[in-house]
Coordinates of C-alpha atoms and ligand atoms in Angstrom, one line a residue:
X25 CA 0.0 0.0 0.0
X26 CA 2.7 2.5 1.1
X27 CA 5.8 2.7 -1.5
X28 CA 8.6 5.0 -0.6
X29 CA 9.9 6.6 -4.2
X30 CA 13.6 6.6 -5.0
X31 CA 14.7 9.7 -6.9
X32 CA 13.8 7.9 -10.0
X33 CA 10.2 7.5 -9.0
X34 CA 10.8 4.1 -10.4
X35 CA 8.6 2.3 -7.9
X36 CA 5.5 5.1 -9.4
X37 CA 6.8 4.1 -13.2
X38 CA 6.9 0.6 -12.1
X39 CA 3.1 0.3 -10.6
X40 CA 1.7 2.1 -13.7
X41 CA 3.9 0.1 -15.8
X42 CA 1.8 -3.1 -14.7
X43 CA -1.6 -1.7 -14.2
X44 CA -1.8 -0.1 -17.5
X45 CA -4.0 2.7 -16.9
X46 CA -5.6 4.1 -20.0
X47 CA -5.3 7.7 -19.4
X48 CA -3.2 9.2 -16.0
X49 CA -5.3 12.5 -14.5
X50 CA -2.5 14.3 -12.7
X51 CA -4.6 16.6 -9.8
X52 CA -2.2 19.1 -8.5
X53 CA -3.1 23.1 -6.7
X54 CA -1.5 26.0 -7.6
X55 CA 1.3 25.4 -5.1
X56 CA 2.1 21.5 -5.7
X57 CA 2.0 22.4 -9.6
X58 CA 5.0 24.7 -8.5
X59 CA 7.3 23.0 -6.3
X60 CA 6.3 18.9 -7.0
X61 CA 4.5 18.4 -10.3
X62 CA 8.1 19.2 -12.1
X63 CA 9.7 16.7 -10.3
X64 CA 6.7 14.5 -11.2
X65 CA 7.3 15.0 -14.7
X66 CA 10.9 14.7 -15.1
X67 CA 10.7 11.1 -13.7
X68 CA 7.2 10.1 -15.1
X69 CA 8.5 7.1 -17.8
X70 CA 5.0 6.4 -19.5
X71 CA 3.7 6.4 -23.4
X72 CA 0.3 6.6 -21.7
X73 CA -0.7 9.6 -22.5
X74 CA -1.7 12.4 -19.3
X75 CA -3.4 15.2 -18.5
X76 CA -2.8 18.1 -16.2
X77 CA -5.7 19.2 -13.7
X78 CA -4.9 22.4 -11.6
X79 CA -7.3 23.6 -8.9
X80 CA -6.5 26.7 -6.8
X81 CA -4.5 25.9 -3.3
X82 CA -7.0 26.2 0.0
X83 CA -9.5 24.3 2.2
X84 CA -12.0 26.9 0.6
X85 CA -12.4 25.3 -3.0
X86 CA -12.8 21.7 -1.2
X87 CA -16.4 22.0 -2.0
X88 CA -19.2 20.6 -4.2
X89 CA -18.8 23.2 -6.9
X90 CA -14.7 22.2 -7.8
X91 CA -16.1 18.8 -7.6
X92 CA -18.6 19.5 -10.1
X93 CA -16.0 21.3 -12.0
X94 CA -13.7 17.8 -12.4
X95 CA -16.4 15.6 -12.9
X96 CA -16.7 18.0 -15.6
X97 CA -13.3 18.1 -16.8
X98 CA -13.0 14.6 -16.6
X99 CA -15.7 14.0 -18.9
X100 CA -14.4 16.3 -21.7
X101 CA -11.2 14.4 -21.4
X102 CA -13.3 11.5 -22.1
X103 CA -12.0 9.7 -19.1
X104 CA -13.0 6.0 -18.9
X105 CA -12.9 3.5 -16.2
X106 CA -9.5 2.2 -16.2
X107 CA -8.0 6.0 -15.7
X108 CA -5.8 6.3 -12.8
X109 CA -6.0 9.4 -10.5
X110 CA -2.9 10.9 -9.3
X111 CA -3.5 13.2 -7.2
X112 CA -0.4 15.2 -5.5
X113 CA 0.0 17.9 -3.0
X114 CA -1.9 18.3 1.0
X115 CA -5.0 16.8 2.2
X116 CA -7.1 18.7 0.5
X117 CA -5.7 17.3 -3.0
X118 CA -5.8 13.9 -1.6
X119 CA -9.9 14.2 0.1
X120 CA -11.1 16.0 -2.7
X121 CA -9.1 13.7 -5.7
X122 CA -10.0 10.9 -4.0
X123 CA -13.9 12.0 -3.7
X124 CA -14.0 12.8 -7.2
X125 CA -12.2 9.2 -8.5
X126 CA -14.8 7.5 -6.1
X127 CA -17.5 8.9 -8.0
X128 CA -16.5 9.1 -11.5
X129 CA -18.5 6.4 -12.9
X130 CA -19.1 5.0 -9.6
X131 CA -15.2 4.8 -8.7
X132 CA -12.0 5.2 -10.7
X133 CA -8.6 4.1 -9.5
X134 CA -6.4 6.5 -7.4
X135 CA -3.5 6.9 -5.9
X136 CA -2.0 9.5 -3.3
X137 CA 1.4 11.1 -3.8
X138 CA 1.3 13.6 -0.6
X139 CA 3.3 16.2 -0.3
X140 CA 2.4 17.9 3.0
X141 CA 3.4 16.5 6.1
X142 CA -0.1 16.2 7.3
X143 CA -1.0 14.7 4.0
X144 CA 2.2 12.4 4.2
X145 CA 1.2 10.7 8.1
X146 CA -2.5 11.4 8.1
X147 CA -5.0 12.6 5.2
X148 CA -3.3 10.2 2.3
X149 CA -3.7 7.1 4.5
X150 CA -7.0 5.2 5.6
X151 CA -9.0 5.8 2.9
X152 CA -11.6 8.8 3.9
X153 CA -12.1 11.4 0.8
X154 CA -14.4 14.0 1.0
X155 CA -15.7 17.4 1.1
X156 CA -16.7 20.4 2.5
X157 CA -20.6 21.4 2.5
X158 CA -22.4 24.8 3.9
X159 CA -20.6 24.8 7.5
X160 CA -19.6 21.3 8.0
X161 CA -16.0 19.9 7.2
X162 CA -15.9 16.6 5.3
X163 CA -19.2 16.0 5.8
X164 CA -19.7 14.8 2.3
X165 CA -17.9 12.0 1.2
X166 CA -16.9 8.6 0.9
X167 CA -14.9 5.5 2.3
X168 CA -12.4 4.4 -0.7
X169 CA -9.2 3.1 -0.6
X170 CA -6.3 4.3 -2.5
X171 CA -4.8 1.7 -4.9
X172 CA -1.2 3.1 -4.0
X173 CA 0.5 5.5 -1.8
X174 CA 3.8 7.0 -2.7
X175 CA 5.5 8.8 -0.5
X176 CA 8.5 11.2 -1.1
X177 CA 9.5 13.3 2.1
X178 CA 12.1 15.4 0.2
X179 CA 8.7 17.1 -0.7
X180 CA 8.8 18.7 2.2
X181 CA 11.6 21.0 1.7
X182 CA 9.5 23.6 0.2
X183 CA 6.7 23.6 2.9
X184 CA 6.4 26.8 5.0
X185 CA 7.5 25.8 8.5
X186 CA 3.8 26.4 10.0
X187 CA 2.3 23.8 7.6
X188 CA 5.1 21.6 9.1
X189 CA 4.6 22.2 12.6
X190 CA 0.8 21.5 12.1
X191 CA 1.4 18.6 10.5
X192 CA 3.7 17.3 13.4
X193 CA 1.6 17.6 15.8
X194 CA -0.5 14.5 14.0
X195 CA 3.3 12.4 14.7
X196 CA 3.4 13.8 18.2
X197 CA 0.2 11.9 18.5
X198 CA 1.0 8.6 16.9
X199 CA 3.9 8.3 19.4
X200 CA 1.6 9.4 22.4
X201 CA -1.3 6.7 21.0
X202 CA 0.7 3.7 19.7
X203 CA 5.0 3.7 20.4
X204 CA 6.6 5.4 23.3
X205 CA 9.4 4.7 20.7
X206 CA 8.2 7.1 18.3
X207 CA 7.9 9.5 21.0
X208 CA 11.1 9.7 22.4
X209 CA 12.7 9.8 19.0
X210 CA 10.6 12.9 18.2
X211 CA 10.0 14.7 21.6
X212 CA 12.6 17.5 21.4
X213 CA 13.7 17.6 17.7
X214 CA 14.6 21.1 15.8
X215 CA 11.5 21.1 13.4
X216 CA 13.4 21.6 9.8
X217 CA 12.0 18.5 7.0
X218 CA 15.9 16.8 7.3
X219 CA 15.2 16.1 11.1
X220 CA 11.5 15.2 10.2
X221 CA 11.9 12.7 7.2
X222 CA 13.5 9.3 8.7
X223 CA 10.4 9.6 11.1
X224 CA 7.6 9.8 8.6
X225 CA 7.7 6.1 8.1
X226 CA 7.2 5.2 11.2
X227 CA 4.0 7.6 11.6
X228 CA 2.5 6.6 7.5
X229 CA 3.0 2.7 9.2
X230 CA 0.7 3.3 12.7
X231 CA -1.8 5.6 11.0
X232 CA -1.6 2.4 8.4
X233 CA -2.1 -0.6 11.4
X234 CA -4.7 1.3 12.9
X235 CA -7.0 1.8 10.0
X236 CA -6.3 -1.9 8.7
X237 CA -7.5 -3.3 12.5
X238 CA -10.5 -0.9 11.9
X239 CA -11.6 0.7 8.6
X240 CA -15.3 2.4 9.7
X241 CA -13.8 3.5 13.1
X242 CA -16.0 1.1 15.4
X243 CA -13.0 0.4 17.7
X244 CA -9.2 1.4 17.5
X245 CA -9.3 3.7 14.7
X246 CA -11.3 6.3 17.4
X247 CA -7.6 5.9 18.9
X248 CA -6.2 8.5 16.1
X249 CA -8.6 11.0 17.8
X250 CA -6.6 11.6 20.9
X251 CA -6.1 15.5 21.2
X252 CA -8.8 15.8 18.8
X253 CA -12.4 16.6 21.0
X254 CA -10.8 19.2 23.0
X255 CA -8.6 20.4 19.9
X256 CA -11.3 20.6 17.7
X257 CA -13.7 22.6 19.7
X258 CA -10.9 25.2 19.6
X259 CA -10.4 25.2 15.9
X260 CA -13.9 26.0 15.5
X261 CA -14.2 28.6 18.1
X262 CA -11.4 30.2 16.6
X263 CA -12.9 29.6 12.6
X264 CA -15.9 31.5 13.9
X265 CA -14.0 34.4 15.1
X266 CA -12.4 34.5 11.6
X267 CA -9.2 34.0 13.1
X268 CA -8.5 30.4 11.8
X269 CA -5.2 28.7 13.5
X270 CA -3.8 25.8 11.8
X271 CA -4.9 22.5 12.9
X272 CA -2.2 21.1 13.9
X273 CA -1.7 23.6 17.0
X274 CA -5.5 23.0 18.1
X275 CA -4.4 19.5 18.3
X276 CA -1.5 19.6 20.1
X277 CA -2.9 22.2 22.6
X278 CA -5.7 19.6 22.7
X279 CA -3.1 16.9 23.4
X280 CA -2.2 18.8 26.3
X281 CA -5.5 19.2 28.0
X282 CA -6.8 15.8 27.1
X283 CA -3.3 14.4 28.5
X284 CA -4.6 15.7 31.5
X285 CA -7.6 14.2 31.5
X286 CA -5.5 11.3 31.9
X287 CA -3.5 12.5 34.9
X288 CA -6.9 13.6 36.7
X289 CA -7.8 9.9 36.4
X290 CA -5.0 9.0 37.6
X291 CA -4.7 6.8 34.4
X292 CA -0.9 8.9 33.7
X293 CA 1.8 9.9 36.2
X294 CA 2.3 13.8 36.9
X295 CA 5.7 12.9 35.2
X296 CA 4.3 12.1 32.3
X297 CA 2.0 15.0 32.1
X298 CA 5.0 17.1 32.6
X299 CA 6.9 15.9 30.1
X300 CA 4.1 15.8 27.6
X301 CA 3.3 19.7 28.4
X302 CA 7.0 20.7 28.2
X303 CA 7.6 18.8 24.6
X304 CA 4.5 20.5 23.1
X305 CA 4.9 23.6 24.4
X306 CA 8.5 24.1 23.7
X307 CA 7.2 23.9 19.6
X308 CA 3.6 25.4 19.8
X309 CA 2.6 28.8 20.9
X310 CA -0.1 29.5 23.3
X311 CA -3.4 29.6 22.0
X312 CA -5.0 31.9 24.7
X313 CA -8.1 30.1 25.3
X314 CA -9.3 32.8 27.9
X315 CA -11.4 34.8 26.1
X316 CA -13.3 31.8 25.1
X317 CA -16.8 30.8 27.3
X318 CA -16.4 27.5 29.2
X319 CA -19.6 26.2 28.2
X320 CA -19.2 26.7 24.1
X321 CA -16.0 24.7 24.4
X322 CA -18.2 22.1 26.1
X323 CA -21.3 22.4 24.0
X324 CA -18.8 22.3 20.5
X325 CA -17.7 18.9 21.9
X326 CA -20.9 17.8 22.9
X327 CA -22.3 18.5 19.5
X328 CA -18.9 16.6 18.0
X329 CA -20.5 14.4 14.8
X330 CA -19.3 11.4 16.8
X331 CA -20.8 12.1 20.2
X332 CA -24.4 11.3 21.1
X333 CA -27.1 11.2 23.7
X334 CA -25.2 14.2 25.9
X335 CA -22.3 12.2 26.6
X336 CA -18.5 13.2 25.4
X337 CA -16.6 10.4 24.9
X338 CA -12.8 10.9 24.8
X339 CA -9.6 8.9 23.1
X340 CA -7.0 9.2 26.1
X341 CA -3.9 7.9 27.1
X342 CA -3.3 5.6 29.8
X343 CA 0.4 5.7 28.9
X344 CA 2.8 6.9 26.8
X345 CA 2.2 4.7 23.8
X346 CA -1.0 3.5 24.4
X347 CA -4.1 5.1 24.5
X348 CA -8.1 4.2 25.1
X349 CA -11.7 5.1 23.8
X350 CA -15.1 6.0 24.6
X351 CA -13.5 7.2 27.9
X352 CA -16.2 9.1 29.9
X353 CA -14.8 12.1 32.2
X354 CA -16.9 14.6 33.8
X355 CA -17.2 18.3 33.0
X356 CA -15.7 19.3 36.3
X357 CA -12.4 17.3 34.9
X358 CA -12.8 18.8 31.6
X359 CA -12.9 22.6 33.3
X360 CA -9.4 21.1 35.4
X361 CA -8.0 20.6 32.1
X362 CA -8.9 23.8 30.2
X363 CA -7.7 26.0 33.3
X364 CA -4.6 23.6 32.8
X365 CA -3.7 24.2 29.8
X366 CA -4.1 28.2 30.4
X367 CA -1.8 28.1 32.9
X368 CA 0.9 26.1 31.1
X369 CA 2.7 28.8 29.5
X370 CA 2.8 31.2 32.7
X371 CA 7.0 31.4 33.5
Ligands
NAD12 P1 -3.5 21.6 2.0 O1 -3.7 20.6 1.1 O2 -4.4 22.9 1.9 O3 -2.0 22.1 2.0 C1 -1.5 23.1 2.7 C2 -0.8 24.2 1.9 O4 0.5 23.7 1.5 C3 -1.5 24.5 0.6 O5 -1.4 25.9 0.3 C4 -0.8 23.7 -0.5 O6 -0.9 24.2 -1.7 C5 0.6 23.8 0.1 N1 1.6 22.8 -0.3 C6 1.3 21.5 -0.5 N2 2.5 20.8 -0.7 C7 3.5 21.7 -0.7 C8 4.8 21.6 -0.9 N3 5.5 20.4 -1.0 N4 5.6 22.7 -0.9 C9 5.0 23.9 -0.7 N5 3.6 24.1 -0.5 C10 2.9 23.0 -0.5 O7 -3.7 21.2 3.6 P2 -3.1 19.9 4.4 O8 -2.8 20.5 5.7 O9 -2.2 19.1 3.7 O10 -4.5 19.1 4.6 C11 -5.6 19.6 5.2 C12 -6.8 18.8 4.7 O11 -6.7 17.5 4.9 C13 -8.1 19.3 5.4 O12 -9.1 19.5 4.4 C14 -8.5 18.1 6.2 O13 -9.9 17.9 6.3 C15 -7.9 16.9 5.4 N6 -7.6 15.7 6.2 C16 -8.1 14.5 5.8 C17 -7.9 13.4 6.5 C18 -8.4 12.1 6.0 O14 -8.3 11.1 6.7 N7 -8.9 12.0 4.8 C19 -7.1 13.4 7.7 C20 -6.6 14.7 8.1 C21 -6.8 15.8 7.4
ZN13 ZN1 -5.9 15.9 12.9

């Protein structure tokens, strides 16, 4: 499923090679048309003849309307059923290229070639595409596996350092969910792509083993939202004051506060807490949270699409490495870690 490419992309020239495609739909935005496509195309060794689809770069166009639009395109390029998808850049490539090749005549091959970090460790893998509709995030969409993905860390080299900080926060989690390993290998590390690449394998394989134990997230996969109720809730509070902040920091100050959930049921040493706060706040800055009410935190995370009947249920760690779900904690523990995490960055 995952292929690393060599600088040749042979193992890319080699997979369409043997599954003869009849017509490769390269899917790139504005910004992965700039810095990857050309590398793309300077290894691409294929007589099968391609076309170039661009789509301008932002979460905003990951809507029904630039879905529309490809359908479209892919029509007038007579596109049949044995066409291969490639699409390459960030999640929003990868859920929208993937929605649009699952729909096509009901599905189309695709592969992923990711090219953010985030894309790289979390959006390419597991097989959710979608999009975006009125105010909901992905809440269109489907469940539909990628034939292939390559990955190619040197991609990373052009990525603006905040799109790589957000995205590390998602490998911050796989160590705190699945390998103390992974951790300790990244707890600590100057954040520049060379530091960041020899651990991107090691991320793309848990996000890989979780979603292979548990494709419609009945179990396990809810694992992969540890930092995510509590981080969430934030991102949105934030989106509706038109001040969006990237992801990846509402996670990992959600990571901090749902770590101590953990502590305050005694499920994680003080230690641990400790050195979880300290290794995420050394990298991300303080979202001030004070201005926020309480009780929208709690009602955003009570309205969560995957809570029901009044009752949050949290992914938390009961060590580093290893984490539960559908933990219950009550709202008195939840206010302990909000006022928490405001006083973590006081000297
Ligand atoms: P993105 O695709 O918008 O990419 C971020 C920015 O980086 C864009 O401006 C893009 O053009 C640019 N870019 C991409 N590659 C680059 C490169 N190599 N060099 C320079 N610039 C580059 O966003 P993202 O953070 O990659 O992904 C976010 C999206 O992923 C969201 O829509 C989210 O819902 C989705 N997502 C999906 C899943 C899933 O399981 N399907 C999981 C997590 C996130
Ligand atoms: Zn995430």
């Amino acid at each position: 499923m995952i292929s690393f490419l060599d600088d040749n992309f042979s193992q890319l020239n080699q997979y369409i090679r043997e599954s003869e495609p009849s017509l490769l739909l390269l899917l790139v935005d504005e910004n992965t048309h700039e810095y990857c496509l050309p590398t793309v195309l300077a290894n691409l060794e294929t007589t099968i003849p391609f076309e170039i689809i661009e789509i301008e770069a932002g979460e905003e166009v990951k809507n029904i309307a630039t879905a529309a639009q490809l359908w479209e395109i892919l029509s007038e390029f007579g596109t049949d059923r044995n066409a291969l998808m490639i699409n390459i850049g960030g999640g929003v490539i990868t859920d929208m290229g993937g929605f649009v090749a699952s729909t096509y005549k009901r599905g189309i091959k695709f592969i992923n070639i990711p090219t953010t970090l985030l894309s790289m460790v979390d959006a390419s893998i597991g097989g959710k595409t979608g999009i975006d509709h009125q105010f909901y995030k992905n809440i269109i969409g489907t469940f539909a596996m990628p034939e292939k993905i390559f990955a190619y860390p040197k991609f990373l080299q052009t990525l603006p350092f905040t799109e790589l900080r957000s995205g590390f926060a998602e490998m911050l989690k796989h160590g705190l969910i699945a390998s103390a390993q992974h951790w300790n290998n990244l707890k600590g590390i100057e954040l520049t792509p060379e530091n960041i690449e020899p651990y991107v394998v090691d991320s793309m394989n848990i996000k890989q083993q979780v979603v292979e134990q548990d494709f419609k997230e009945q179990n396990i996969r809810k694992t992969l939202n540890f930092g995510h109720t509590i981080g969430h809730a934030i991102e949105s509070l934030y989106l509706q004051q038109e001040a969006p902040v990237p992801h990846g920091e509402a996670v990992a100050a959600g990571m901090i506060m749902e770590a101590h959930l953990s502590y305050s049921n005694n499920l994680i040493s003080q230690d641990a807490l400790t050195e979880i706060t300290q290794a995420i706040i050394s990298i991300y800055p303080n979202l001030s949270i004070e201005h926020f009410n309480q009780d929208d935190i709690y009602n955003l995370m009570l309205n969560d699409k995957k809570n029901s009947n009044g009752i949050i249920k949290f992914s938390i760690i009961d060590n580093i490495g290893h984490c539960l779900y559908d933990y219950e904690v009550t709202k008195s523990q939840i206010e302990d870690a909000l006022q928490y995490y405001k006083d973590a960055y006081l000297p």
